[in-house]
Amino acid sequence: MNVHTVTVALGQRSYPVWVGPGLLADHARWRAMLRGRHVLVVSNTTVAPLYLPRVSAGLDGMHWSSHVLDDGEAHKTLANVDGVLGALATLGATRDACVLALGGGVVGDLAGFSAACWMRGIDFVQMPTTLLAMVDASVGGKTGVNLPAGKNLVGAFHQPRAVVADIGTLESLPEREYRAGLAEVVKAACIGDRAFFTWLEDHVDAIVARDRHALLEMISRAIRFKADVVQRDEAEHGVRALLNFGHTFAHALEAISGYRLLLHGEAVAIGMVLAAHLSEHLGMSAPVARHRLARLLQKFSLPVTMPPGVEPMALLELMRLDKKNTADALRMILWRGIGRVEIVDTVGEAVVLGTLEHAGQQVGGN
Ligand code: NAD
Ligand code: GLY
């Protein structure tokens, strides 16, 4: 099977994203990206036993070591950045050292941020092993960790030197994580690629079955879309904010459930349907588009309704805290239909509350 290459074109910091099966074992390909002799592989306790041997087999002759984090979002902390920096110090890593981030978005964000900090910035290569990390987190250079005060509050833009998306690793990914990743794929199609949305509708069975041909096509298309957005607006001064479609609702839903009930992708699925609902209330879109979105998400077994017991007012209060808001109105990413998303800076709280109350009864319904 072919390997697809998507280039993220950022001048001297351009890099390839390779998508295909067997890439972790394609040592010659990714080793060509290593400039020096020092390599630190960062992974976690779930992924390292599965895939670290495959990567380390390619590090013969290098001065390398590994640093294995505990698994979970709760470990995306500054204390663990300190641990990675300590491992780089122990390795004697020089300016030309490289960090290999082997895992999902948690490992990628933390390892990437550590690479951005060590000696004011060294190379890192993303080796994403979740669908979400392949189509979103590993591409675009956002790195960082959480603080007790909130998610992703400390970070840096630091582009990887390459992304090695070995789709074979998705075979071991738990079903729920896989489906949560599909929400971000649907998001990409909703934002700016109507043809991709139709392609997803037409290939539901193959996608759910993780057919390799379907995976290769789907992941490459989602990455091409993200690369294009990042190229146009690397530092999120404009169009990159569109990638947050569904996210203002999603972050509030995650927070209200104490980050335990919903995976991020599940919250994004509900959030996108709520954003579609709100768009209707503002006269921007028709119900038919929302129904189509909800149908596709449901075929991927993703939730499209608010979890029971969520109070609209409590959700609105959390949405007010979103860092994208201005003083007296909510800043939301809304749509005019599939593939046509826009930033609206002036969404009044009353219409949001009305939408939540209405949607609480019938999100995705009539
Ligand atoms: P994750 O990294 O926690 O991975 C999910 C689970 O799957 C973990 O338990 C992990 O150990 C396990 N896992 C990973 N690969 C596996 C495999 N191949 N087989 C079996 N198990 C495997 O979560 P995620 O969804 O990949 O990423 C979420 C994180 O990504 C969040 O911290 C989020 O903030 C961040 N993120 C960053 C960006 C960005 O642009 N930097 C974008 C989106 C999300
Ligand atoms: N995941 C959003 C972004 O990369 O900008």
mmCIF file with all atom_site columns, N, CA and C and ligand atoms in Angstrom, residues 132 135-142 157 184 187 226 229-230 233-234 236 239-244 247 264, ligand 2:
data_model
loop_
_atom_site.group_PDB
_atom_site.id
_atom_site.type_symbol
_atom_site.label_atom_id
_atom_site.label_alt_id
_atom_site.label_comp_id
_atom_site.label_asym_id
_atom_site.label_entity_id
_atom_site.label_seq_id
_atom_site.pdbx_PDB_ins_code
_atom_site.Cartn_x
_atom_site.Cartn_y
_atom_site.Cartn_z
_atom_site.occupancy
_atom_site.B_iso_or_equiv
_atom_site.pdbx_formal_charge
_atom_site.auth_seq_id
_atom_site.auth_comp_id
_atom_site.auth_asym_id
_atom_site.auth_atom_id
_atom_site.pdbx_PDB_model_num
ATOM   1  N N  . LEU A 1 132 ? -7.100  10.754 16.644 1.00 0.00 ? 132 LEU A N  1
ATOM   2  C CA . LEU A 1 132 ? -7.174  12.187 16.939 1.00 0.00 ? 132 LEU A CA 1
ATOM   3  C C  . LEU A 1 132 ? -5.814  12.846 16.774 1.00 0.00 ? 132 LEU A C  1
ATOM   4  N N  . VAL A 1 135 ? -4.920  13.162 12.906 1.00 0.00 ? 135 VAL A N  1
ATOM   5  C CA . VAL A 1 135 ? -5.626  14.141 12.067 1.00 0.00 ? 135 VAL A CA 1
ATOM   6  C C  . VAL A 1 135 ? -5.613  15.550 12.644 1.00 0.00 ? 135 VAL A C  1
ATOM   7  N N  . ASP A 1 136 ? -5.211  15.679 13.907 1.00 0.00 ? 136 ASP A N  1
ATOM   8  C CA . ASP A 1 136 ? -5.298  17.010 14.514 1.00 0.00 ? 136 ASP A CA 1
ATOM   9  C C  . ASP A 1 136 ? -4.049  17.367 15.325 1.00 0.00 ? 136 ASP A C  1
ATOM   10 N N  . ALA A 1 137 ? -3.839  16.674 16.457 1.00 0.00 ? 137 ALA A N  1
ATOM   11 C CA . ALA A 1 137 ? -2.841  17.150 17.425 1.00 0.00 ? 137 ALA A CA 1
ATOM   12 C C  . ALA A 1 137 ? -1.404  17.154 16.899 1.00 0.00 ? 137 ALA A C  1
ATOM   13 N N  . SER A 1 138 ? -1.049  16.215 16.041 1.00 0.00 ? 138 SER A N  1
ATOM   14 C CA . SER A 1 138 ? 0.369   16.119 15.639 1.00 0.00 ? 138 SER A CA 1
ATOM   15 C C  . SER A 1 138 ? 0.741   17.111 14.539 1.00 0.00 ? 138 SER A C  1
ATOM   16 N N  . VAL A 1 139 ? -0.259  17.713 13.919 1.00 0.00 ? 139 VAL A N  1
ATOM   17 C CA . VAL A 1 139 ? -0.013  18.603 12.782 1.00 0.00 ? 139 VAL A CA 1
ATOM   18 C C  . VAL A 1 139 ? -0.321  20.039 13.194 1.00 0.00 ? 139 VAL A C  1
ATOM   19 N N  . GLY A 1 140 ? 0.615   20.939 12.972 1.00 0.00 ? 140 GLY A N  1
ATOM   20 C CA . GLY A 1 140 ? 0.300   22.353 13.197 1.00 0.00 ? 140 GLY A CA 1
ATOM   21 C C  . GLY A 1 140 ? 1.095   23.032 14.279 1.00 0.00 ? 140 GLY A C  1
ATOM   22 N N  . GLY A 1 141 ? 1.843   22.265 15.078 1.00 0.00 ? 141 GLY A N  1
ATOM   23 C CA . GLY A 1 141 ? 2.818   22.881 15.975 1.00 0.00 ? 141 GLY A CA 1
ATOM   24 C C  . GLY A 1 141 ? 2.297   23.430 17.291 1.00 0.00 ? 141 GLY A C  1
ATOM   25 N N  . LYS A 1 142 ? 1.040   23.136 17.643 1.00 0.00 ? 142 LYS A N  1
ATOM   26 C CA . LYS A 1 142 ? 0.606   23.555 18.983 1.00 0.00 ? 142 LYS A CA 1
ATOM   27 C C  . LYS A 1 142 ? 1.117   22.528 19.992 1.00 0.00 ? 142 LYS A C  1
ATOM   28 N N  . PHE A 1 157 ? 4.109   27.491 20.194 1.00 0.00 ? 157 PHE A N  1
ATOM   29 C CA . PHE A 1 157 ? 4.022   27.011 18.823 1.00 0.00 ? 157 PHE A CA 1
ATOM   30 C C  . PHE A 1 157 ? 5.405   26.490 18.459 1.00 0.00 ? 157 PHE A C  1
ATOM   31 N N  . GLU A 1 184 ? -13.281 14.446 15.138 1.00 0.00 ? 184 GLU A N  1
ATOM   32 C CA . GLU A 1 184 ? -12.404 15.508 14.606 1.00 0.00 ? 184 GLU A CA 1
ATOM   33 C C  . GLU A 1 184 ? -12.297 15.413 13.086 1.00 0.00 ? 184 GLU A C  1
ATOM   34 N N  . LYS A 1 187 ? -15.378 17.001 11.898 1.00 0.00 ? 187 LYS A N  1
ATOM   35 C CA . LYS A 1 187 ? -15.206 18.452 12.090 1.00 0.00 ? 187 LYS A CA 1
ATOM   36 C C  . LYS A 1 187 ? -14.480 19.066 10.900 1.00 0.00 ? 187 LYS A C  1
ATOM   37 N N  . LYS A 1 226 ? -6.103  20.210 7.380  1.00 0.00 ? 226 LYS A N  1
ATOM   38 C CA . LYS A 1 226 ? -5.504  20.939 8.505  1.00 0.00 ? 226 LYS A CA 1
ATOM   39 C C  . LYS A 1 226 ? -4.236  21.663 8.067  1.00 0.00 ? 226 LYS A C  1
ATOM   40 N N  . VAL A 1 229 ? -4.996  24.942 6.503  1.00 0.00 ? 229 VAL A N  1
ATOM   41 C CA . VAL A 1 229 ? -5.393  25.982 7.464  1.00 0.00 ? 229 VAL A CA 1
ATOM   42 C C  . VAL A 1 229 ? -4.160  26.512 8.201  1.00 0.00 ? 229 VAL A C  1
ATOM   43 N N  . VAL A 1 230 ? -3.295  25.613 8.622  1.00 0.00 ? 230 VAL A N  1
ATOM   44 C CA . VAL A 1 230 ? -2.091  26.021 9.377  1.00 0.00 ? 230 VAL A CA 1
ATOM   45 C C  . VAL A 1 230 ? -1.183  26.881 8.492  1.00 0.00 ? 230 VAL A C  1
ATOM   46 N N  . ASP A 1 233 ? -2.530  30.369 8.455  1.00 0.00 ? 233 ASP A N  1
ATOM   47 C CA . ASP A 1 233 ? -2.636  31.118 9.714  1.00 0.00 ? 233 ASP A CA 1
ATOM   48 C C  . ASP A 1 233 ? -1.981  30.326 10.844 1.00 0.00 ? 233 ASP A C  1
ATOM   49 N N  . GLU A 1 234 ? -0.655  30.266 10.809 1.00 0.00 ? 234 GLU A N  1
ATOM   50 C CA . GLU A 1 234 ? 0.065   29.412 11.761 1.00 0.00 ? 234 GLU A CA 1
ATOM   51 C C  . GLU A 1 234 ? -0.209  29.799 13.220 1.00 0.00 ? 234 GLU A C  1
ATOM   52 N N  . GLU A 1 236 ? -2.719  31.401 14.615 1.00 0.00 ? 236 GLU A N  1
ATOM   53 C CA . GLU A 1 236 ? -4.138  31.570 14.969 1.00 0.00 ? 236 GLU A CA 1
ATOM   54 C C  . GLU A 1 236 ? -4.535  33.025 15.199 1.00 0.00 ? 236 GLU A C  1
ATOM   55 N N  . VAL A 1 239 ? -8.038  32.523 10.465 1.00 0.00 ? 239 VAL A N  1
ATOM   56 C CA . VAL A 1 239 ? -8.790  31.369 9.959  1.00 0.00 ? 239 VAL A CA 1
ATOM   57 C C  . VAL A 1 239 ? -8.565  30.091 10.789 1.00 0.00 ? 239 VAL A C  1
ATOM   58 N N  . ARG A 1 240 ? -7.417  29.985 11.479 1.00 0.00 ? 240 ARG A N  1
ATOM   59 C CA . ARG A 1 240 ? -7.160  28.770 12.269 1.00 0.00 ? 240 ARG A CA 1
ATOM   60 C C  . ARG A 1 240 ? -8.192  28.589 13.383 1.00 0.00 ? 240 ARG A C  1
ATOM   61 N N  . ALA A 1 241 ? -8.762  29.707 13.843 1.00 0.00 ? 241 ALA A N  1
ATOM   62 C CA . ALA A 1 241 ? -9.787  29.619 14.896 1.00 0.00 ? 241 ALA A CA 1
ATOM   63 C C  . ALA A 1 241 ? -10.985 28.785 14.440 1.00 0.00 ? 241 ALA A C  1
ATOM   64 N N  . LEU A 1 242 ? -11.183 28.675 13.117 1.00 0.00 ? 242 LEU A N  1
ATOM   65 C CA . LEU A 1 242 ? -12.316 27.888 12.616 1.00 0.00 ? 242 LEU A CA 1
ATOM   66 C C  . LEU A 1 242 ? -12.208 26.422 13.020 1.00 0.00 ? 242 LEU A C  1
ATOM   67 N N  . LEU A 1 243 ? -10.963 25.976 13.307 1.00 0.00 ? 243 LEU A N  1
ATOM   68 C CA . LEU A 1 243 ? -10.772 24.580 13.730 1.00 0.00 ? 243 LEU A CA 1
ATOM   69 C C  . LEU A 1 243 ? -11.468 24.304 15.059 1.00 0.00 ? 243 LEU A C  1
ATOM   70 N N  . ASN A 1 244 ? -11.911 25.390 15.703 1.00 0.00 ? 244 ASN A N  1
ATOM   71 C CA . ASN A 1 244 ? -12.595 25.202 16.990 1.00 0.00 ? 244 ASN A CA 1
ATOM   72 C C  . ASN A 1 244 ? -14.105 25.058 16.824 1.00 0.00 ? 244 ASN A C  1
ATOM   73 N N  . HIS A 1 247 ? -16.206 23.596 19.588 1.00 0.00 ? 247 HIS A N  1
ATOM   74 C CA . HIS A 1 247 ? -15.348 23.457 20.763 1.00 0.00 ? 247 HIS A CA 1
ATOM   75 C C  . HIS A 1 247 ? -15.772 24.311 21.961 1.00 0.00 ? 247 HIS A C  1
ATOM   76 N N  . HIS A 1 264 ? -12.912 13.949 24.698 1.00 0.00 ? 264 HIS A N  1
ATOM   77 C CA . HIS A 1 264 ? -12.949 15.230 24.003 1.00 0.00 ? 264 HIS A CA 1
ATOM   78 C C  . HIS A 1 264 ? -13.722 15.123 22.676 1.00 0.00 ? 264 HIS A C  1
HETATM 79 N N1 . GLY B 2 .   ? -6.638  21.781 17.183 1.00 0.00 ? 2   GLY B N1 1
HETATM 80 C C1 . GLY B 2 .   ? -6.718  23.150 16.853 1.00 0.00 ? 2   GLY B C1 1
HETATM 81 C C2 . GLY B 2 .   ? -5.533  23.716 16.207 1.00 0.00 ? 2   GLY B C2 1
HETATM 82 O O1 . GLY B 2 .   ? -4.579  23.026 15.931 1.00 0.00 ? 2   GLY B O1 1
HETATM 83 O O2 . GLY B 2 .   ? -5.487  24.892 15.972 1.00 0.00 ? 2   GLY B O2 1
#
